[in-house]
Structure formats: C-alpha cells, structure tokens
Amino acid sequence: MPSISFPSTKKLSLYAVSFCCAILVQTYYNNKRVSFTLSVVDLPFVSYFISTVNESFAPAEVILPLLPRFNSSALTEPTAWTLTVSKGTKKRKSIVCYCAKCGSTSITNELYKIVFGKPWDYPLTEPWIQELDSTRWEGLGKKVRKIDFGKTSSFAVIRDPKERIMSAFRSKVGCQGSVDISDRSRMVPKLLRLAGLPTKFASNPLDGFGLCLNETVYLQALFMIHMQALQGKLNVHFLPQHLHCFRHAPLSNWTVVTTVESPKARCDLELVVLGKSAGENCSLIKT
C-alpha cells in the first residue's frame, strides 16, 4: 500500500474543524418562533486540548474547498423520539430530539423528572437514560425516522459544532483524560477505516488499552470522511447535527430549538411535553 501523506497538516486540520462547523446554527426562541442563520464561519483553531503530541496552530483565514454531497443511503438510524404522556383523561404527544454530545444526558434527566416527578435513580447500566423506548421509561417513548409534526409540539437540542467535535474527541478517541476506554477501543479503528487511514496513524494511549488519536489525526480523519461523502456512516457522536434532528425537518418547523445552556431550556422542555410550565427553575442542571 502506498504511503499516505497529508497536504499541509496544520491547514488540513483547520479545514476539518471549519467544515464540520459549516452549519453553525445561531438560534433564539421567541413567541414560539425560531429564528436562525446558517453560515460558514472563519474559524482559526488553536490547540489547547490534551494530546500525546505537542501541537500548535496559528490563526489563519480558512477557505473551504468544495466538498461532495453526502451519501444519503447511509442514513438509516431514527432521528427523534415521540413521547406520549397522560394528562388527566387525555394523552399529550410531543416530539423530542437530541444528538449525542449535545447535552443529551442533561436533557433526558430533566425530561424524566418532568414526566415522572422524580429523578432518574437507576444504576449506570444499560438501558441508558437516553433510550426513551426502554422499560425504564414505561413505554412512553418511540423512535421515529421521519418526523411528522402536524400540530404536535416539538423540542430539539443543538450545540456549538466546535465544542461538540472536541467534546467527542476528549470522551471517545483521545489519548488521556476523561475518555471512555471501552468506546475508544471500538471507535478509533472504525473511524480510521472509514477515512481510509491505516492504524499506523493512531497513537498508544497513556492509560487503558487499544489505540487512540491525537487532535490532528482525528480532525484529518473527519475531513477525509467528508471528502468521500461518507459522513452519513459516522458514529452518532461524530455525525453532523444537520444529518440528525434536521435531516427531514428544518429548524423553522420545530417549536423550540435550544441549547442546554439556555436559561429557559428546562421550562421550554416542560411546556412542549406537558403543555404548561410553572416558569420556575428554568435552567438545566448539567450532568
């Protein structure tokens, strides 16, 4: 197999972050309307995350290359949940969507408290709290692939793509720190294979087993996957947000689009799910 070399490693890393941030969504929720802009941002990347390699990137204007369209046939996973809760003698249906590394644990913890009036107190074992169709949710949730809003209230969570990309790096493929070692051992080989990179580009972790990635290789792998139009095959932790909640439904169709940092996030979620909100303690407790 011929050796693989990268054209301008630092600049390619800049391209990778910038491309993954090309659909940077700025939203606010006001009077049940969502306003948003889609933009490609000038995003210099300065490395400050832990890595096995001493890396530094100089701020520079990033010009994105033309990239191919993604392969839509690779997208087969459901994108959202329908939730049905009892409201007196009637049942109220809502649609909830959150992507991995967008604050899904915080959102589902609050959602559970809203629906059942008590905190999630199950042990850290499967089924996880994000699985709304598990027995722990008493059958209230159902996965949906295509979203039919009708008159149903809906709630979607987004996150700054820069933060999300690097959060996935630190928790899923990084070489040290608060990384899930079991996930890393599975995800690193799959990510390299999807990018078409041999394992020699991986590093040996400072703790645990298997392989890990430094920031440069991680971002280059994501970039190469997008270049091959294979981003639809990415693990959900790396899948671009516009291919999840908003694949079949633009932001303007949702009742609420917010972040976990929003001071109104909990009350908005309560309003969508129950049809009313006490308007108190509206901030989410991050978990």
PDB file of C-alpha atoms in Angstrom:
ATOM      1  CA  MET A   1       0.000   0.000   0.000  1.00  0.00           C
ATOM      2  CA  PRO A   2       1.495   3.396  -0.941  1.00  0.00           C
ATOM      3  CA  SER A   3       2.357   5.699   1.923  1.00  0.00           C
ATOM      4  CA  ILE A   4      -0.193   8.378   2.741  1.00  0.00           C
ATOM      5  CA  SER A   5       0.861  11.972   3.170  1.00  0.00           C
ATOM      6  CA  PHE A   6      -1.288  14.967   4.052  1.00  0.00           C
ATOM      7  CA  PRO A   7      -1.054  18.262   2.228  1.00  0.00           C
ATOM      8  CA  SER A   8      -0.208  20.879   4.874  1.00  0.00           C
ATOM      9  CA  THR A   9      -1.139  19.104   8.080  1.00  0.00           C
ATOM     10  CA  LYS A  10      -1.937  22.224  10.052  1.00  0.00           C
ATOM     11  CA  LYS A  11      -4.058  23.765   7.336  1.00  0.00           C
ATOM     12  CA  LEU A  12      -5.907  20.495   6.761  1.00  0.00           C
ATOM     13  CA  SER A  13      -6.766  20.388  10.433  1.00  0.00           C
ATOM     14  CA  LEU A  14      -8.154  23.892  10.126  1.00  0.00           C
ATOM     15  CA  TYR A  15     -10.224  22.776   7.144  1.00  0.00           C
ATOM     16  CA  ALA A  16     -11.572  19.832   9.094  1.00  0.00           C
ATOM     17  CA  VAL A  17     -12.810  21.875  12.023  1.00  0.00           C
ATOM     18  CA  SER A  18     -14.211  24.571   9.754  1.00  0.00           C
ATOM     19  CA  PHE A  19     -16.072  22.147   7.534  1.00  0.00           C
ATOM     20  CA  CYS A  20     -17.654  20.416  10.493  1.00  0.00           C
ATOM     21  CA  CYS A  21     -18.719  23.881  11.689  1.00  0.00           C
ATOM     22  CA  ALA A  22     -20.080  24.961   8.315  1.00  0.00           C
ATOM     23  CA  ILE A  23     -23.600  24.514   9.551  1.00  0.00           C
ATOM     24  CA  LEU A  24     -23.213  26.617  12.674  1.00  0.00           C
ATOM     25  CA  VAL A  25     -26.678  27.389  13.897  1.00  0.00           C
ATOM     26  CA  GLN A  26     -27.467  30.505  15.861  1.00  0.00           C
ATOM     27  CA  THR A  27     -30.967  30.359  17.346  1.00  0.00           C
ATOM     28  CA  TYR A  28     -33.306  32.033  19.668  1.00  0.00           C
ATOM     29  CA  TYR A  29     -36.787  31.133  20.712  1.00  0.00           C
ATOM     30  CA  ASN A  30     -39.297  33.952  20.956  1.00  0.00           C
ATOM     31  CA  ASN A  31     -43.079  33.758  20.995  1.00  0.00           C
ATOM     32  CA  LYS A  32     -42.998  30.171  19.721  1.00  0.00           C
ATOM     33  CA  ARG A  33     -40.922  31.087  16.683  1.00  0.00           C
ATOM     34  CA  VAL A  34     -37.380  30.085  15.857  1.00  0.00           C
ATOM     35  CA  SER A  35     -35.025  32.420  14.031  1.00  0.00           C
ATOM     36  CA  PHE A  36     -31.778  31.102  12.664  1.00  0.00           C
ATOM     37  CA  THR A  37     -28.915  31.683  10.288  1.00  0.00           C
ATOM     38  CA  LEU A  38     -26.709  29.175   8.549  1.00  0.00           C
ATOM     39  CA  SER A  39     -23.172  30.252   7.913  1.00  0.00           C
ATOM     40  CA  VAL A  40     -19.681  29.118   7.097  1.00  0.00           C
ATOM     41  CA  VAL A  41     -17.502  30.685   9.735  1.00  0.00           C
ATOM     42  CA  ASP A  42     -13.930  31.959   9.668  1.00  0.00           C
ATOM     43  CA  LEU A  43     -12.648  29.677  12.399  1.00  0.00           C
ATOM     44  CA  PRO A  44      -8.982  29.718  13.389  1.00  0.00           C
ATOM     45  CA  PHE A  45      -8.236  26.725  15.591  1.00  0.00           C
ATOM     46  CA  VAL A  46      -5.764  26.985  18.424  1.00  0.00           C
ATOM     47  CA  SER A  47      -4.921  23.670  20.020  1.00  0.00           C
ATOM     48  CA  TYR A  48      -5.254  23.624  23.785  1.00  0.00           C
ATOM     49  CA  PHE A  49      -6.612  20.145  24.443  1.00  0.00           C
ATOM     50  CA  ILE A  50      -4.553  17.341  25.939  1.00  0.00           C
ATOM     51  CA  SER A  51      -2.720  15.282  23.336  1.00  0.00           C
ATOM     52  CA  THR A  52       0.219  12.913  23.085  1.00  0.00           C
ATOM     53  CA  VAL A  53       1.774  15.281  20.557  1.00  0.00           C
ATOM     54  CA  ASN A  54       2.733  18.897  21.183  1.00  0.00           C
ATOM     55  CA  GLU A  55       0.619  20.680  18.588  1.00  0.00           C
ATOM     56  CA  SER A  56       0.007  24.334  17.838  1.00  0.00           C
ATOM     57  CA  PHE A  57      -1.966  26.078  15.122  1.00  0.00           C
ATOM     58  CA  ALA A  58      -1.566  29.665  14.051  1.00  0.00           C
ATOM     59  CA  PRO A  59      -4.791  31.645  13.483  1.00  0.00           C
ATOM     60  CA  ALA A  60      -5.461  31.891   9.776  1.00  0.00           C
ATOM     61  CA  GLU A  61      -8.351  32.577   7.476  1.00  0.00           C
ATOM     62  CA  VAL A  62      -9.884  29.317   6.337  1.00  0.00           C
ATOM     63  CA  ILE A  63     -11.153  28.880   2.801  1.00  0.00           C
ATOM     64  CA  LEU A  64     -13.203  25.739   2.498  1.00  0.00           C
ATOM     65  CA  PRO A  65     -12.721  23.522  -0.544  1.00  0.00           C
ATOM     66  CA  LEU A  66     -15.737  22.300  -2.471  1.00  0.00           C
ATOM     67  CA  LEU A  67     -16.870  19.045  -0.932  1.00  0.00           C
ATOM     68  CA  PRO A  68     -19.087  16.309  -2.390  1.00  0.00           C
ATOM     69  CA  ARG A  69     -22.628  15.689  -1.235  1.00  0.00           C
ATOM     70  CA  PHE A  70     -23.096  13.086   1.444  1.00  0.00           C
ATOM     71  CA  ASN A  71     -24.366   9.611   0.656  1.00  0.00           C
ATOM     72  CA  SER A  72     -27.947   9.733   1.932  1.00  0.00           C
ATOM     73  CA  SER A  73     -28.362   5.944   1.644  1.00  0.00           C
ATOM     74  CA  ALA A  74     -26.029   5.572   4.619  1.00  0.00           C
ATOM     75  CA  LEU A  75     -28.501   7.359   6.907  1.00  0.00           C
ATOM     76  CA  THR A  76     -30.749   4.695   8.348  1.00  0.00           C
ATOM     77  CA  GLU A  77     -30.997   5.479  12.052  1.00  0.00           C
ATOM     78  CA  PRO A  78     -34.095   7.123  13.570  1.00  0.00           C
ATOM     79  CA  THR A  79     -33.650  10.819  14.232  1.00  0.00           C
ATOM     80  CA  ALA A  80     -36.098  11.699  17.017  1.00  0.00           C
ATOM     81  CA  TRP A  81     -38.479  10.460  19.693  1.00  0.00           C
ATOM     82  CA  THR A  82     -42.204  10.803  20.116  1.00  0.00           C
ATOM     83  CA  LEU A  83     -43.265  10.982  23.730  1.00  0.00           C
ATOM     84  CA  THR A  84     -46.811  10.348  24.927  1.00  0.00           C
ATOM     85  CA  VAL A  85     -47.736  11.346  28.475  1.00  0.00           C
ATOM     86  CA  SER A  86     -51.071  11.176  30.256  1.00  0.00           C
ATOM     87  CA  LYS A  87     -52.753  14.484  31.033  1.00  0.00           C
ATOM     88  CA  GLY A  88     -55.829  13.705  33.054  1.00  0.00           C
ATOM     89  CA  THR A  89     -58.044  11.543  30.864  1.00  0.00           C
ATOM     90  CA  LYS A  90     -56.224  12.668  27.730  1.00  0.00           C
ATOM     91  CA  LYS A  91     -52.813  11.892  26.314  1.00  0.00           C
ATOM     92  CA  ARG A  92     -50.414  14.541  25.071  1.00  0.00           C
ATOM     93  CA  LYS A  93     -47.915  13.776  22.350  1.00  0.00           C
ATOM     94  CA  SER A  94     -44.664  15.648  21.776  1.00  0.00           C
ATOM     95  CA  ILE A  95     -41.511  15.231  19.692  1.00  0.00           C
ATOM     96  CA  VAL A  96     -38.078  15.426  21.311  1.00  0.00           C
ATOM     97  CA  CYS A  97     -34.715  15.277  19.549  1.00  0.00           C
ATOM     98  CA  TYR A  98     -31.159  15.489  20.818  1.00  0.00           C
ATOM     99  CA  CYS A  99     -27.866  14.401  19.310  1.00  0.00           C
ATOM    100  CA  ALA A 100     -25.013  12.634  21.064  1.00  0.00           C
ATOM    101  CA  LYS A 101     -22.621  15.163  22.660  1.00  0.00           C
ATOM    102  CA  CYS A 102     -25.298  17.888  22.590  1.00  0.00           C
ATOM    103  CA  GLY A 103     -26.184  17.580  26.261  1.00  0.00           C
ATOM    104  CA  SER A 104     -28.387  14.520  25.836  1.00  0.00           C
ATOM    105  CA  THR A 105     -27.777  13.291  29.399  1.00  0.00           C
ATOM    106  CA  SER A 106     -28.787  16.634  30.906  1.00  0.00           C
ATOM    107  CA  ILE A 107     -31.875  16.874  28.693  1.00  0.00           C
ATOM    108  CA  THR A 108     -33.107  13.353  29.365  1.00  0.00           C
ATOM    109  CA  ASN A 109     -32.506  13.668  33.108  1.00  0.00           C
ATOM    110  CA  GLU A 110     -34.724  16.753  33.177  1.00  0.00           C
ATOM    111  CA  LEU A 111     -37.231  15.106  30.856  1.00  0.00           C
ATOM    112  CA  TYR A 112     -37.526  12.130  33.188  1.00  0.00           C
ATOM    113  CA  LYS A 113     -38.157  14.427  36.172  1.00  0.00           C
ATOM    114  CA  ILE A 114     -40.778  16.363  34.199  1.00  0.00           C
ATOM    115  CA  VAL A 115     -42.642  13.205  33.173  1.00  0.00           C
ATOM    116  CA  PHE A 116     -42.362  11.116  36.351  1.00  0.00           C
ATOM    117  CA  GLY A 117     -41.908  13.802  39.019  1.00  0.00           C
ATOM    118  CA  LYS A 118     -38.743  12.181  40.390  1.00  0.00           C
ATOM    119  CA  PRO A 119     -35.080  11.946  39.408  1.00  0.00           C
ATOM    120  CA  TRP A 120     -33.601   9.078  37.407  1.00  0.00           C
ATOM    121  CA  ASP A 121     -32.181   6.760  40.067  1.00  0.00           C
ATOM    122  CA  TYR A 122     -31.216   3.691  38.060  1.00  0.00           C
ATOM    123  CA  PRO A 123     -27.625   2.376  38.179  1.00  0.00           C
ATOM    124  CA  LEU A 124     -25.117   3.218  35.451  1.00  0.00           C
ATOM    125  CA  THR A 125     -26.067   0.232  33.329  1.00  0.00           C
ATOM    126  CA  GLU A 126     -27.990  -0.298  30.128  1.00  0.00           C
ATOM    127  CA  PRO A 127     -30.568   0.675  29.077  1.00  0.00           C
ATOM    128  CA  TRP A 128     -29.237   4.231  29.280  1.00  0.00           C
ATOM    129  CA  ILE A 129     -31.410   7.203  30.136  1.00  0.00           C
ATOM    130  CA  GLN A 130     -31.284   8.424  26.515  1.00  0.00           C
ATOM    131  CA  GLU A 131     -33.194   5.305  25.382  1.00  0.00           C
ATOM    132  CA  LEU A 132     -36.754   6.550  25.758  1.00  0.00           C
ATOM    133  CA  ASP A 133     -38.254   3.319  24.456  1.00  0.00           C
ATOM    134  CA  SER A 134     -36.787   1.214  27.286  1.00  0.00           C
ATOM    135  CA  THR A 135     -38.818  -0.330  30.109  1.00  0.00           C
ATOM    136  CA  ARG A 136     -37.377   2.284  32.458  1.00  0.00           C
ATOM    137  CA  TRP A 137     -39.435   4.879  30.574  1.00  0.00           C
ATOM    138  CA  GLU A 138     -42.520   2.652  30.868  1.00  0.00           C
ATOM    139  CA  GLY A 139     -43.135   2.616  27.132  1.00  0.00           C
ATOM    140  CA  LEU A 140     -43.750   6.367  26.797  1.00  0.00           C
ATOM    141  CA  GLY A 141     -41.139   6.922  24.058  1.00  0.00           C
ATOM    142  CA  LYS A 142     -40.984   5.713  20.467  1.00  0.00           C
ATOM    143  CA  LYS A 143     -38.259   6.182  17.864  1.00  0.00           C
ATOM    144  CA  VAL A 144     -39.204   7.902  14.623  1.00  0.00           C
ATOM    145  CA  ARG A 145     -37.173   8.079  11.420  1.00  0.00           C
ATOM    146  CA  LYS A 146     -39.180  10.745   9.600  1.00  0.00           C
ATOM    147  CA  ILE A 147     -40.845  13.476  11.597  1.00  0.00           C
ATOM    148  CA  ASP A 148     -44.499  14.330  11.000  1.00  0.00           C
ATOM    149  CA  PHE A 149     -45.165  17.424  13.065  1.00  0.00           C
ATOM    150  CA  GLY A 150     -48.802  18.166  12.318  1.00  0.00           C
ATOM    151  CA  LYS A 151     -49.951  20.090  15.405  1.00  0.00           C
ATOM    152  CA  THR A 152     -47.515  18.270  17.694  1.00  0.00           C
ATOM    153  CA  SER A 153     -45.206  20.436  19.810  1.00  0.00           C
ATOM    154  CA  SER A 154     -41.525  19.710  19.316  1.00  0.00           C
ATOM    155  CA  PHE A 155     -38.213  20.305  21.068  1.00  0.00           C
ATOM    156  CA  ALA A 156     -34.710  19.974  19.582  1.00  0.00           C
ATOM    157  CA  VAL A 157     -31.305  20.496  21.169  1.00  0.00           C
ATOM    158  CA  ILE A 158     -28.245  21.856  19.369  1.00  0.00           C
ATOM    159  CA  ARG A 159     -24.657  22.601  20.362  1.00  0.00           C
ATOM    160  CA  ASP A 160     -21.861  24.762  19.013  1.00  0.00           C
ATOM    161  CA  PRO A 161     -20.231  22.380  16.476  1.00  0.00           C
ATOM    162  CA  LYS A 162     -16.695  23.343  17.569  1.00  0.00           C
ATOM    163  CA  GLU A 163     -17.446  22.375  21.157  1.00  0.00           C
ATOM    164  CA  ARG A 164     -19.227  19.202  20.109  1.00  0.00           C
ATOM    165  CA  ILE A 165     -16.419  17.980  17.834  1.00  0.00           C
ATOM    166  CA  MET A 166     -13.813  18.413  20.540  1.00  0.00           C
ATOM    167  CA  SER A 167     -16.089  17.022  23.251  1.00  0.00           C
ATOM    168  CA  ALA A 168     -16.403  13.841  21.179  1.00  0.00           C
ATOM    169  CA  PHE A 169     -12.629  13.805  20.789  1.00  0.00           C
ATOM    170  CA  ARG A 170     -11.982  14.071  24.524  1.00  0.00           C
ATOM    171  CA  SER A 171     -14.543  11.471  25.579  1.00  0.00           C
ATOM    172  CA  LYS A 172     -14.354   8.939  22.735  1.00  0.00           C
ATOM    173  CA  VAL A 173     -10.965   8.845  20.984  1.00  0.00           C
ATOM    174  CA  GLY A 174      -8.436  10.941  22.943  1.00  0.00           C
ATOM    175  CA  CYS A 175      -5.281   9.510  24.462  1.00  0.00           C
ATOM    176  CA  GLN A 176      -5.805  10.573  28.068  1.00  0.00           C
ATOM    177  CA  GLY A 177      -8.213  12.340  30.364  1.00  0.00           C
ATOM    178  CA  SER A 178     -11.889  11.515  30.851  1.00  0.00           C
ATOM    179  CA  VAL A 179     -12.131   9.171  27.871  1.00  0.00           C
ATOM    180  CA  ASP A 180     -14.393   6.122  27.706  1.00  0.00           C
ATOM    181  CA  ILE A 181     -11.756   3.446  27.164  1.00  0.00           C
ATOM    182  CA  SER A 182     -14.221   0.797  26.001  1.00  0.00           C
ATOM    183  CA  ASP A 183     -15.779   3.124  23.422  1.00  0.00           C
ATOM    184  CA  ARG A 184     -12.347   4.294  22.292  1.00  0.00           C
ATOM    185  CA  SER A 185     -11.180   0.753  21.593  1.00  0.00           C
ATOM    186  CA  ARG A 186     -14.122   0.301  19.192  1.00  0.00           C
ATOM    187  CA  MET A 187     -14.452   3.775  17.706  1.00  0.00           C
ATOM    188  CA  VAL A 188     -10.833   4.556  16.790  1.00  0.00           C
ATOM    189  CA  PRO A 189     -10.376   1.612  14.371  1.00  0.00           C
ATOM    190  CA  LYS A 190     -13.784   2.273  12.789  1.00  0.00           C
ATOM    191  CA  LEU A 191     -13.063   5.977  12.331  1.00  0.00           C
ATOM    192  CA  LEU A 192      -9.688   5.276  10.704  1.00  0.00           C
ATOM    193  CA  ARG A 193     -11.171   2.568   8.488  1.00  0.00           C
ATOM    194  CA  LEU A 194     -13.963   4.867   7.299  1.00  0.00           C
ATOM    195  CA  ALA A 195     -11.390   7.563   6.487  1.00  0.00           C
ATOM    196  CA  GLY A 196      -9.207   5.062   4.642  1.00  0.00           C
ATOM    197  CA  LEU A 197      -6.283   5.521   7.026  1.00  0.00           C
ATOM    198  CA  PRO A 198      -4.065   2.697   8.331  1.00  0.00           C
ATOM    199  CA  THR A 199      -3.710   2.176  12.061  1.00  0.00           C
ATOM    200  CA  LYS A 200      -0.148   3.494  11.980  1.00  0.00           C
ATOM    201  CA  PHE A 201      -1.677   6.980  12.201  1.00  0.00           C
ATOM    202  CA  ALA A 202      -3.087   6.133  15.642  1.00  0.00           C
ATOM    203  CA  SER A 203      -1.228   6.535  18.931  1.00  0.00           C
ATOM    204  CA  ASN A 204      -0.839   4.380  22.011  1.00  0.00           C
ATOM    205  CA  PRO A 205      -2.894   5.680  24.938  1.00  0.00           C
ATOM    206  CA  LEU A 206      -1.294   6.745  28.190  1.00  0.00           C
ATOM    207  CA  ASP A 207      -3.802   4.580  30.018  1.00  0.00           C
ATOM    208  CA  GLY A 208      -6.120   1.746  29.085  1.00  0.00           C
ATOM    209  CA  PHE A 209      -5.888  -0.462  26.028  1.00  0.00           C
ATOM    210  CA  GLY A 210      -6.335  -0.273  22.272  1.00  0.00           C
ATOM    211  CA  LEU A 211      -5.460   2.744  20.133  1.00  0.00           C
ATOM    212  CA  CYS A 212      -6.151   6.468  20.455  1.00  0.00           C
ATOM    213  CA  LEU A 213      -5.934   9.551  18.224  1.00  0.00           C
ATOM    214  CA  ASN A 214      -4.287  12.906  18.674  1.00  0.00           C
ATOM    215  CA  GLU A 215      -6.191  16.006  17.595  1.00  0.00           C
ATOM    216  CA  THR A 216      -4.562  16.356  14.184  1.00  0.00           C
ATOM    217  CA  VAL A 217      -5.221  12.800  13.044  1.00  0.00           C
ATOM    218  CA  TYR A 218      -8.769  12.927  14.463  1.00  0.00           C
ATOM    219  CA  LEU A 219      -9.635  16.082  12.514  1.00  0.00           C
ATOM    220  CA  GLN A 220      -7.903  14.832   9.376  1.00  0.00           C
ATOM    221  CA  ALA A 221      -9.901  11.591   9.568  1.00  0.00           C
ATOM    222  CA  LEU A 222     -13.172  13.531   9.835  1.00  0.00           C
ATOM    223  CA  PHE A 223     -12.135  15.726   6.922  1.00  0.00           C
ATOM    224  CA  MET A 224     -11.288  12.739   4.720  1.00  0.00           C
ATOM    225  CA  ILE A 225     -14.577  11.055   5.587  1.00  0.00           C
ATOM    226  CA  HIS A 226     -16.466  14.175   4.478  1.00  0.00           C
ATOM    227  CA  MET A 227     -14.374  14.361   1.311  1.00  0.00           C
ATOM    228  CA  GLN A 228     -15.532  10.844   0.436  1.00  0.00           C
ATOM    229  CA  ALA A 229     -19.185  11.736   1.189  1.00  0.00           C
ATOM    230  CA  LEU A 230     -19.255   9.129   3.947  1.00  0.00           C
ATOM    231  CA  GLN A 231     -20.251  11.369   6.849  1.00  0.00           C
ATOM    232  CA  GLY A 232     -23.621   9.610   7.000  1.00  0.00           C
ATOM    233  CA  LYS A 233     -21.787   6.487   8.214  1.00  0.00           C
ATOM    234  CA  LEU A 234     -20.167   8.226  11.160  1.00  0.00           C
ATOM    235  CA  ASN A 235     -20.929   7.119  14.687  1.00  0.00           C
ATOM    236  CA  VAL A 236     -23.660   9.301  16.226  1.00  0.00           C
ATOM    237  CA  HIS A 237     -21.097  11.085  18.405  1.00  0.00           C
ATOM    238  CA  PHE A 238     -19.388  12.455  15.268  1.00  0.00           C
ATOM    239  CA  LEU A 239     -22.409  12.692  12.934  1.00  0.00           C
ATOM    240  CA  PRO A 240     -23.022  16.323  11.866  1.00  0.00           C
ATOM    241  CA  GLN A 241     -26.067  17.843  13.540  1.00  0.00           C
ATOM    242  CA  HIS A 242     -27.804  18.725  10.276  1.00  0.00           C
ATOM    243  CA  LEU A 243     -27.925  14.989   9.496  1.00  0.00           C
ATOM    244  CA  HIS A 244     -29.728  14.193  12.743  1.00  0.00           C
ATOM    245  CA  CYS A 245     -32.673  16.233  14.081  1.00  0.00           C
ATOM    246  CA  PHE A 246     -32.803  18.447  10.994  1.00  0.00           C
ATOM    247  CA  ARG A 247     -32.340  15.865   8.255  1.00  0.00           C
ATOM    248  CA  HIS A 248     -36.044  15.744   7.403  1.00  0.00           C
ATOM    249  CA  ALA A 249     -37.200  18.849   9.250  1.00  0.00           C
ATOM    250  CA  PRO A 250     -35.610  22.321   9.040  1.00  0.00           C
ATOM    251  CA  LEU A 251     -35.196  24.391  12.178  1.00  0.00           C
ATOM    252  CA  SER A 252     -38.196  26.552  11.277  1.00  0.00           C
ATOM    253  CA  ASN A 253     -40.504  23.519  11.681  1.00  0.00           C
ATOM    254  CA  TRP A 254     -39.613  22.973  15.328  1.00  0.00           C
ATOM    255  CA  THR A 255     -41.476  24.616  18.194  1.00  0.00           C
ATOM    256  CA  VAL A 256     -38.306  25.041  20.229  1.00  0.00           C
ATOM    257  CA  VAL A 257     -34.659  24.772  19.189  1.00  0.00           C
ATOM    258  CA  THR A 258     -32.294  25.468  22.058  1.00  0.00           C
ATOM    259  CA  THR A 259     -29.054  24.590  23.811  1.00  0.00           C
ATOM    260  CA  VAL A 260     -28.592  23.119  27.283  1.00  0.00           C
ATOM    261  CA  GLU A 261     -27.003  26.433  28.321  1.00  0.00           C
ATOM    262  CA  SER A 262     -30.171  28.409  27.590  1.00  0.00           C
ATOM    263  CA  PRO A 263     -31.661  29.917  30.785  1.00  0.00           C
ATOM    264  CA  LYS A 264     -35.096  28.843  29.535  1.00  0.00           C
ATOM    265  CA  ALA A 265     -34.233  25.309  28.403  1.00  0.00           C
ATOM    266  CA  ARG A 266     -35.999  23.393  31.173  1.00  0.00           C
ATOM    267  CA  CYS A 267     -39.186  25.483  31.073  1.00  0.00           C
ATOM    268  CA  ASP A 268     -39.319  25.217  27.273  1.00  0.00           C
ATOM    269  CA  LEU A 269     -38.993  21.442  27.531  1.00  0.00           C
ATOM    270  CA  GLU A 270     -41.728  21.331  30.182  1.00  0.00           C
ATOM    271  CA  LEU A 271     -44.012  23.467  28.020  1.00  0.00           C
ATOM    272  CA  VAL A 272     -43.561  21.214  24.993  1.00  0.00           C
ATOM    273  CA  VAL A 273     -44.038  17.944  26.896  1.00  0.00           C
ATOM    274  CA  LEU A 274     -46.802  18.930  29.327  1.00  0.00           C
ATOM    275  CA  GLY A 275     -48.390  21.880  27.537  1.00  0.00           C
ATOM    276  CA  LYS A 276     -47.687  24.153  30.504  1.00  0.00           C
ATOM    277  CA  SER A 277     -44.784  25.319  32.634  1.00  0.00           C
ATOM    278  CA  ALA A 278     -44.526  26.728  36.113  1.00  0.00           C
ATOM    279  CA  GLY A 279     -41.909  29.145  34.793  1.00  0.00           C
ATOM    280  CA  GLU A 280     -39.580  28.468  37.716  1.00  0.00           C
ATOM    281  CA  ASN A 281     -36.064  26.991  37.881  1.00  0.00           C
ATOM    282  CA  CYS A 282     -35.851  27.118  34.098  1.00  0.00           C
ATOM    283  CA  SER A 283     -32.121  26.411  33.748  1.00  0.00           C
ATOM    284  CA  LEU A 284     -30.950  22.847  33.202  1.00  0.00           C
ATOM    285  CA  ILE A 285     -28.668  21.146  35.670  1.00  0.00           C
ATOM    286  CA  LYS A 286     -25.778  19.829  33.564  1.00  0.00           C
ATOM    287  CA  THR A 287     -24.873  16.193  34.115  1.00  0.00           C
TER     288      THR A 287
END
